[in-house]
């Protein structure tokens, strides 16, 4: 592995791989290539994941959005069992399939259900008892596909957007909750609060509108969903230990700034004009943010509790890569030498 230039000091207890899924120039806008950085022992090295053509590949959370004619939503992992859950759809069809896989990505079972139309589903969320399904305002458009557009999808503001709760342990169909027109490219977290389910996700309310971190509270007893806008955000994450549970802290990217929000405080670091930020990832007590400046692609490592002090270190990547919208952190079980 190629050693990388580090400005500042990498935390000695940071041992793992920061991976990102980025578009390949020959394959349009779909993420098909995984690159990243191994951080261990206070050093950084360039890492490139090997290619795997199974449904989810070698890194399930960075699975290709399109594989063998299917659109595969970014899967969610059960932190207790390690199982992965995703929704697969075929362009132009209202049929969807809930696919369950092992921790290694091997398909275990699948079951079909019907959407309101050929919806585009980019992401799912998971609670202890449900898979959260997003049947929203963007649909696959067969006509635009036939004329060769790379993103053959159409915004349907007149279509009833809805969020579904698909039971994980029975063969029932989703229980649907109508919501206002929107599209969700990224879920942040979901959890059960008594009989209700709470979903936080980044949404668009129009094709050209800004992204917002939104909270829906789904009440199965009434079949209704309440909606609350939390903040403007291009992307957002919670720490891994809080996934599937009531979370207290959200890390969000908006424009050139990354911020930390909890019930009592909000802190921000702004990279400044000319910077572009990708999806952050939490790594224990650290927050890793991919960013581009005028000359290079980089990773910034922050103390997750103290963003205002700026990055503790910056890793300079050996090549320029597109801004990553799918990232993940994989801890190493044991520290390794570079």
CSV table of C-alpha atoms in Angstrom, one decimal:
chain,number,residue,atom,x,y,z
A,1,UNK,CA,0.0,0.0,0.0
A,2,UNK,CA,1.1,3.5,-0.8
A,3,UNK,CA,1.9,5.7,2.2
A,4,UNK,CA,0.1,9.0,2.2
A,5,UNK,CA,1.1,12.5,3.3
A,6,UNK,CA,-0.5,13.5,6.6
A,7,UNK,CA,-0.6,17.1,7.9
A,8,UNK,CA,-1.0,17.2,11.6
A,9,UNK,CA,-1.1,14.1,13.8
A,10,UNK,CA,-3.4,11.1,13.2
A,11,UNK,CA,-4.9,9.7,16.5
A,12,UNK,CA,-2.9,6.7,17.6
A,13,UNK,CA,-6.1,4.8,18.5
A,14,UNK,CA,-7.6,5.2,15.0
A,15,UNK,CA,-7.4,1.7,13.3
A,16,UNK,CA,-9.5,1.0,10.3
A,17,UNK,CA,-10.4,1.7,6.7
A,18,UNK,CA,-12.3,4.7,5.5
A,19,UNK,CA,-14.0,3.6,2.2
A,20,UNK,CA,-16.0,5.5,-0.3
A,21,UNK,CA,-18.0,4.5,-3.4
A,22,UNK,CA,-17.4,6.8,-6.3
A,23,UNK,CA,-18.6,7.0,-9.9
A,24,UNK,CA,-16.5,5.4,-12.6
A,25,UNK,CA,-16.0,7.6,-15.7
A,26,UNK,CA,-17.2,4.9,-18.0
A,27,UNK,CA,-20.4,4.1,-16.1
A,28,UNK,CA,-22.3,7.3,-15.9
A,29,UNK,CA,-23.4,8.4,-12.4
A,30,UNK,CA,-23.7,5.0,-10.7
A,31,UNK,CA,-21.1,4.3,-8.0
A,32,UNK,CA,-19.1,1.3,-9.1
A,33,UNK,CA,-15.6,1.8,-7.7
A,34,UNK,CA,-14.6,1.6,-4.1
A,35,UNK,CA,-11.5,3.4,-2.9
A,36,UNK,CA,-10.3,4.5,0.5
A,37,UNK,CA,-7.6,5.0,3.1
A,38,UNK,CA,-6.3,2.6,5.8
A,39,UNK,CA,-5.5,4.5,9.0
A,40,UNK,CA,-3.5,2.6,11.6
A,41,UNK,CA,-0.7,3.3,14.1
A,42,UNK,CA,-0.7,7.0,13.3
A,43,UNK,CA,-0.1,6.5,9.6
A,44,UNK,CA,-2.2,6.5,6.4
A,45,UNK,CA,-2.0,4.3,3.4
A,46,UNK,CA,-4.0,4.2,0.1
A,47,UNK,CA,-6.4,1.3,-0.1
A,48,UNK,CA,-8.3,0.0,-3.1
A,49,UNK,CA,-11.0,-2.7,-2.5
A,50,UNK,CA,-11.0,-5.7,-4.7
A,51,UNK,CA,-13.8,-6.1,-7.2
A,52,UNK,CA,-16.7,-8.5,-6.4
A,53,UNK,CA,-19.7,-9.1,-8.6
A,54,UNK,CA,-22.1,-10.6,-6.0
A,55,UNK,CA,-25.3,-8.6,-5.2
A,56,UNK,CA,-23.7,-6.4,-2.5
A,57,UNK,CA,-20.0,-6.8,-3.3
A,58,UNK,CA,-17.2,-6.9,-0.8
A,59,UNK,CA,-18.5,-3.9,1.2
A,60,UNK,CA,-22.3,-4.3,1.5
A,61,UNK,CA,-23.0,-0.7,2.7
A,62,UNK,CA,-21.4,0.6,-0.5
A,63,UNK,CA,-23.2,-1.8,-2.8
A,64,UNK,CA,-23.6,-0.6,-6.4
A,65,UNK,CA,-26.9,1.2,-6.9
A,66,UNK,CA,-27.5,-0.9,-10.1
A,67,UNK,CA,-26.5,-4.5,-10.5
A,68,UNK,CA,-27.7,-6.9,-13.2
A,69,UNK,CA,-30.7,-4.8,-14.2
A,70,UNK,CA,-31.8,-4.3,-10.6
A,71,UNK,CA,-31.8,-1.2,-8.5
A,72,UNK,CA,-30.5,-2.1,-5.1
A,73,UNK,CA,-31.2,0.4,-2.2
A,74,UNK,CA,-28.3,1.1,0.0
A,75,UNK,CA,-28.7,-1.7,2.6
A,76,UNK,CA,-29.0,-1.4,6.4
A,77,UNK,CA,-27.4,-3.7,8.8
A,78,UNK,CA,-28.9,-5.2,12.0
A,79,UNK,CA,-26.3,-4.4,14.7
A,80,UNK,CA,-27.4,-7.4,16.7
A,81,UNK,CA,-27.3,-10.1,14.1
A,82,UNK,CA,-25.1,-8.6,11.4
A,83,UNK,CA,-27.7,-9.3,8.8
A,84,UNK,CA,-28.2,-6.9,5.9
A,85,UNK,CA,-31.6,-5.8,4.6
A,86,UNK,CA,-32.3,-4.0,1.3
A,87,UNK,CA,-35.0,-3.4,-1.3
A,88,UNK,CA,-34.5,-4.4,-4.9
A,89,UNK,CA,-36.6,-3.0,-7.7
A,90,UNK,CA,-36.6,-3.6,-11.5
A,91,UNK,CA,-36.8,-0.4,-13.6
A,92,UNK,CA,-40.4,0.1,-14.9
A,93,UNK,CA,-42.0,-2.4,-12.6
A,94,UNK,CA,-44.1,-1.8,-9.4
A,95,UNK,CA,-42.8,-5.0,-7.9
A,96,UNK,CA,-40.2,-4.7,-5.1
A,97,UNK,CA,-38.4,-7.4,-3.2
A,98,UNK,CA,-37.2,-7.3,0.4
A,99,UNK,CA,-33.8,-9.1,0.4
A,100,UNK,CA,-32.1,-10.4,3.6
A,101,UNK,CA,-28.4,-11.3,3.5
A,102,UNK,CA,-25.8,-12.6,5.9
A,103,UNK,CA,-23.2,-10.4,7.4
A,104,UNK,CA,-20.9,-11.5,4.5
A,105,UNK,CA,-23.5,-10.4,1.9
A,106,UNK,CA,-24.9,-13.9,0.9
A,107,UNK,CA,-28.6,-13.8,0.0
A,108,UNK,CA,-30.6,-15.7,2.6
A,109,UNK,CA,-34.2,-15.0,1.6
A,110,UNK,CA,-36.4,-12.6,-0.3
A,111,UNK,CA,-40.1,-11.7,-0.5
A,112,UNK,CA,-42.0,-9.6,-2.9
A,113,UNK,CA,-44.5,-6.8,-2.4
A,114,UNK,CA,-46.2,-4.2,-4.6
A,115,UNK,CA,-45.4,-0.5,-4.7
A,116,UNK,CA,-47.7,2.2,-6.0
A,117,UNK,CA,-45.7,2.5,-9.2
A,118,UNK,CA,-42.1,2.0,-10.6
A,119,UNK,CA,-40.6,4.0,-7.7
A,120,UNK,CA,-36.9,4.7,-7.4
A,121,UNK,CA,-35.7,3.6,-3.9
A,122,UNK,CA,-32.2,4.6,-3.0
A,123,UNK,CA,-32.1,3.8,0.7
A,124,UNK,CA,-33.8,1.9,3.5
A,125,UNK,CA,-33.8,2.0,7.3
A,126,UNK,CA,-34.1,-0.7,9.9
A,127,UNK,CA,-35.6,-1.0,13.3
A,128,UNK,CA,-35.9,-4.0,15.6
A,129,UNK,CA,-39.2,-5.1,14.0
A,130,UNK,CA,-39.5,-3.3,10.7
A,131,UNK,CA,-37.8,-2.5,7.4
A,132,UNK,CA,-38.7,1.1,6.5
A,133,UNK,CA,-39.6,1.4,2.8
A,134,UNK,CA,-39.7,4.7,0.9
A,135,UNK,CA,-42.2,4.8,-2.0
A,136,UNK,CA,-41.9,8.5,-2.8
A,137,UNK,CA,-42.2,11.1,-5.6
A,138,UNK,CA,-39.5,9.9,-8.1
A,139,UNK,CA,-40.3,7.1,-10.5
A,140,UNK,CA,-38.4,5.3,-13.2
A,141,UNK,CA,-39.3,6.6,-16.6
A,142,UNK,CA,-39.1,4.0,-19.4
A,143,UNK,CA,-39.4,6.7,-22.1
A,144,UNK,CA,-36.3,8.6,-21.0
A,145,UNK,CA,-34.4,5.3,-20.6
A,146,UNK,CA,-35.2,4.4,-24.2
A,147,UNK,CA,-33.7,7.7,-25.5
A,148,UNK,CA,-30.5,7.0,-23.6
A,149,UNK,CA,-30.6,9.3,-20.6
A,150,UNK,CA,-28.3,8.1,-17.8
A,151,UNK,CA,-30.7,8.9,-15.0
A,152,UNK,CA,-34.1,7.8,-16.4
A,153,UNK,CA,-36.2,9.1,-13.5
A,154,UNK,CA,-39.0,11.6,-13.3
A,155,UNK,CA,-40.3,13.7,-10.4
A,156,UNK,CA,-44.1,13.0,-9.9
A,157,UNK,CA,-45.4,15.7,-7.5
A,158,UNK,CA,-49.0,14.5,-8.0
A,159,UNK,CA,-48.2,11.0,-6.8
A,160,UNK,CA,-49.0,10.2,-3.2
A,161,UNK,CA,-45.6,9.8,-1.5
A,162,UNK,CA,-45.7,7.2,1.3
A,163,UNK,CA,-43.4,5.5,3.9
A,164,UNK,CA,-44.0,1.8,4.6
A,165,UNK,CA,-43.3,-0.3,7.7
A,166,UNK,CA,-42.6,-3.9,6.4
A,167,UNK,CA,-42.6,-6.4,9.3
A,168,UNK,CA,-39.3,-8.3,9.5
A,169,UNK,CA,-40.6,-11.5,11.1
A,170,UNK,CA,-43.9,-12.1,9.3
A,171,UNK,CA,-45.1,-12.3,5.7
A,172,UNK,CA,-47.3,-9.3,5.9
A,173,UNK,CA,-47.3,-6.4,3.4
A,174,UNK,CA,-46.0,-2.9,4.4
A,175,UNK,CA,-48.3,-0.7,6.5
A,176,UNK,CA,-48.2,2.6,4.5
A,177,UNK,CA,-48.2,6.2,5.8
A,178,UNK,CA,-48.9,9.1,3.4
A,179,UNK,CA,-46.4,11.9,3.5
A,180,UNK,CA,-45.9,15.2,1.6
A,181,UNK,CA,-44.2,14.9,-1.8
A,182,UNK,CA,-40.5,14.3,-1.5
A,183,UNK,CA,-37.5,12.1,-2.4
A,184,UNK,CA,-35.1,10.6,0.1
A,185,UNK,CA,-31.6,9.8,-1.1
A,186,UNK,CA,-30.3,9.0,2.3
A,187,UNK,CA,-31.7,7.7,5.6
A,188,UNK,CA,-29.9,8.7,8.8
A,189,UNK,CA,-31.5,6.5,11.5
A,190,UNK,CA,-34.7,4.8,12.5
A,191,UNK,CA,-35.9,3.5,15.9
A,192,UNK,CA,-39.0,2.4,17.7
A,193,UNK,CA,-40.5,4.6,20.4
A,194,UNK,CA,-43.1,2.5,22.0
A,195,UNK,CA,-45.6,1.6,19.3
A,196,UNK,CA,-44.4,4.4,17.0
A,197,UNK,CA,-41.5,4.4,14.6
A,198,UNK,CA,-39.2,7.5,14.2
A,199,UNK,CA,-37.3,8.0,10.9
A,200,UNK,CA,-34.7,10.7,10.4
A,201,UNK,CA,-33.7,11.1,6.7
A,202,UNK,CA,-32.3,13.6,4.2
A,203,UNK,CA,-35.0,14.6,1.7
A,204,UNK,CA,-35.7,16.8,-1.3
A,205,UNK,CA,-39.0,18.5,-1.4
A,206,UNK,CA,-38.6,19.5,-5.1
A,207,UNK,CA,-36.2,18.4,-7.9
A,208,UNK,CA,-34.0,21.5,-7.5
A,209,UNK,CA,-34.7,22.4,-3.9
A,210,UNK,CA,-32.3,22.1,-1.0
A,211,UNK,CA,-31.8,19.0,1.1
A,212,UNK,CA,-33.3,18.9,4.6
A,213,UNK,CA,-32.8,16.6,7.5
A,214,UNK,CA,-36.4,15.6,8.3
A,215,UNK,CA,-38.0,13.5,11.1
A,216,UNK,CA,-41.1,11.5,10.5
A,217,UNK,CA,-43.0,9.9,13.4
A,218,UNK,CA,-45.1,7.0,12.2
A,219,UNK,CA,-48.1,6.0,14.4
A,220,UNK,CA,-49.5,2.5,13.4
A,221,UNK,CA,-52.6,3.0,15.6
A,222,UNK,CA,-53.8,5.9,13.4
A,223,UNK,CA,-51.9,5.3,10.2
A,224,UNK,CA,-50.6,8.8,10.2
A,225,UNK,CA,-47.1,10.4,10.0
A,226,UNK,CA,-46.1,13.6,11.6
A,227,UNK,CA,-43.3,15.6,10.0
A,228,UNK,CA,-40.6,17.8,11.5
A,229,UNK,CA,-37.9,19.7,9.6
A,230,UNK,CA,-34.7,19.5,11.8
A,231,UNK,CA,-32.1,21.4,9.8
A,232,UNK,CA,-30.6,22.0,6.3
A,233,UNK,CA,-28.2,19.2,5.4
A,234,UNK,CA,-26.7,17.8,2.2
A,235,UNK,CA,-25.8,14.6,4.2
A,236,UNK,CA,-25.9,13.4,7.8
A,237,UNK,CA,-24.9,10.5,9.9
A,238,UNK,CA,-25.2,9.2,13.5
A,239,UNK,CA,-22.6,7.2,15.4
A,240,UNK,CA,-22.7,3.5,14.9
A,241,UNK,CA,-23.6,2.6,18.5
A,242,UNK,CA,-26.8,4.7,18.1
A,243,UNK,CA,-28.0,3.1,14.9
A,244,UNK,CA,-31.4,1.5,15.4
A,245,UNK,CA,-31.8,3.3,18.7
A,246,UNK,CA,-32.9,6.7,19.9
A,247,UNK,CA,-29.9,8.9,18.9
A,248,UNK,CA,-28.8,12.0,20.6
A,249,UNK,CA,-26.1,13.4,18.2
A,250,UNK,CA,-26.2,14.0,14.4
A,251,UNK,CA,-23.2,15.0,12.3
A,252,UNK,CA,-24.3,17.0,9.2
A,253,UNK,CA,-22.6,18.4,6.1
A,254,UNK,CA,-24.1,21.5,4.5
A,255,UNK,CA,-22.3,23.4,1.7
A,256,UNK,CA,-18.7,23.9,2.9
A,257,UNK,CA,-19.4,23.3,6.6
A,258,UNK,CA,-19.6,20.2,8.9
A,259,UNK,CA,-21.6,20.5,12.1
A,260,UNK,CA,-22.4,18.5,15.2
A,261,UNK,CA,-26.0,18.7,16.7
A,262,UNK,CA,-27.3,17.4,19.9
A,263,UNK,CA,-30.3,18.4,22.1
A,264,UNK,CA,-28.3,21.1,23.8
A,265,UNK,CA,-25.5,22.4,21.5
A,266,UNK,CA,-24.5,22.9,17.9
A,267,UNK,CA,-20.9,23.3,16.8
A,268,UNK,CA,-19.6,23.9,13.3
A,269,UNK,CA,-16.4,23.9,11.3
A,270,UNK,CA,-16.5,25.7,7.9
A,271,UNK,CA,-13.8,24.7,5.4
A,272,UNK,CA,-14.3,27.9,3.5
A,273,UNK,CA,-15.0,28.9,-0.1
A,274,UNK,CA,-13.8,26.6,-2.9
A,275,UNK,CA,-14.3,23.4,-0.8
A,276,UNK,CA,-16.7,20.5,-1.5
A,277,UNK,CA,-17.6,18.0,1.2
A,278,UNK,CA,-18.7,14.4,0.9
A,279,UNK,CA,-20.6,12.2,3.4
A,280,UNK,CA,-18.8,12.0,6.8
A,281,UNK,CA,-18.3,8.8,8.7
A,282,UNK,CA,-17.9,8.3,12.5
A,283,UNK,CA,-15.0,6.2,13.8
A,284,UNK,CA,-15.4,5.9,17.6
A,285,UNK,CA,-14.6,9.3,19.1
A,286,UNK,CA,-13.5,10.6,15.7
A,287,UNK,CA,-15.3,12.0,12.7
A,288,UNK,CA,-13.8,11.6,9.2
A,289,UNK,CA,-14.9,14.0,6.5
A,290,UNK,CA,-13.8,13.7,2.8
A,291,UNK,CA,-13.3,17.0,1.1
A,292,UNK,CA,-11.9,18.6,-2.0
A,293,UNK,CA,-10.0,21.8,-2.2
A,294,UNK,CA,-8.7,23.6,-5.3
A,295,UNK,CA,-5.9,21.1,-5.9
A,296,UNK,CA,-6.6,17.7,-4.2
A,297,UNK,CA,-8.9,15.2,-2.6
A,298,UNK,CA,-8.4,14.8,1.2
A,299,UNK,CA,-9.7,13.4,4.4
A,300,UNK,CA,-10.1,15.5,7.5
A,301,UNK,CA,-10.0,13.8,10.9
A,302,UNK,CA,-11.9,15.7,13.7
A,303,UNK,CA,-12.4,15.1,17.4
A,304,UNK,CA,-16.1,14.3,17.1
A,305,UNK,CA,-16.9,16.2,20.3
A,306,UNK,CA,-15.0,19.4,19.2
A,307,UNK,CA,-15.5,20.3,15.6
A,308,UNK,CA,-15.0,24.0,16.2
A,309,UNK,CA,-11.3,23.4,16.9
A,310,UNK,CA,-10.8,22.3,13.3
A,311,UNK,CA,-9.4,19.0,12.0
A,312,UNK,CA,-6.7,17.3,14.1
A,313,UNK,CA,-5.1,16.0,10.9
A,314,UNK,CA,-5.6,16.0,7.1
A,315,UNK,CA,-4.7,13.1,4.8
A,316,UNK,CA,-3.8,14.0,1.2
A,317,UNK,CA,-5.0,11.5,-1.3
A,318,UNK,CA,-2.8,10.4,-4.2
A,319,UNK,CA,-5.5,11.0,-6.8
A,320,UNK,CA,-8.5,13.2,-7.3
A,321,UNK,CA,-11.8,11.4,-6.8
A,322,UNK,CA,-15.3,12.6,-7.1
A,323,UNK,CA,-17.2,13.8,-4.0
A,324,UNK,CA,-18.3,10.7,-2.3
A,325,UNK,CA,-22.0,10.3,-1.3
A,326,UNK,CA,-21.6,6.8,0.0
A,327,UNK,CA,-18.9,6.3,2.7
A,328,UNK,CA,-18.2,3.9,5.6
A,329,UNK,CA,-15.7,3.2,8.3
A,330,UNK,CA,-14.5,-0.4,8.9
A,331,UNK,CA,-12.6,-0.8,12.1
A,332,UNK,CA,-9.6,-3.2,12.2
A,333,UNK,CA,-9.8,-5.8,14.9
A,334,UNK,CA,-6.1,-5.4,15.7
A,335,UNK,CA,-3.7,-2.5,15.1
A,336,UNK,CA,-1.5,-3.1,12.1
A,337,UNK,CA,1.8,-1.7,11.0
A,338,UNK,CA,1.8,0.4,7.9
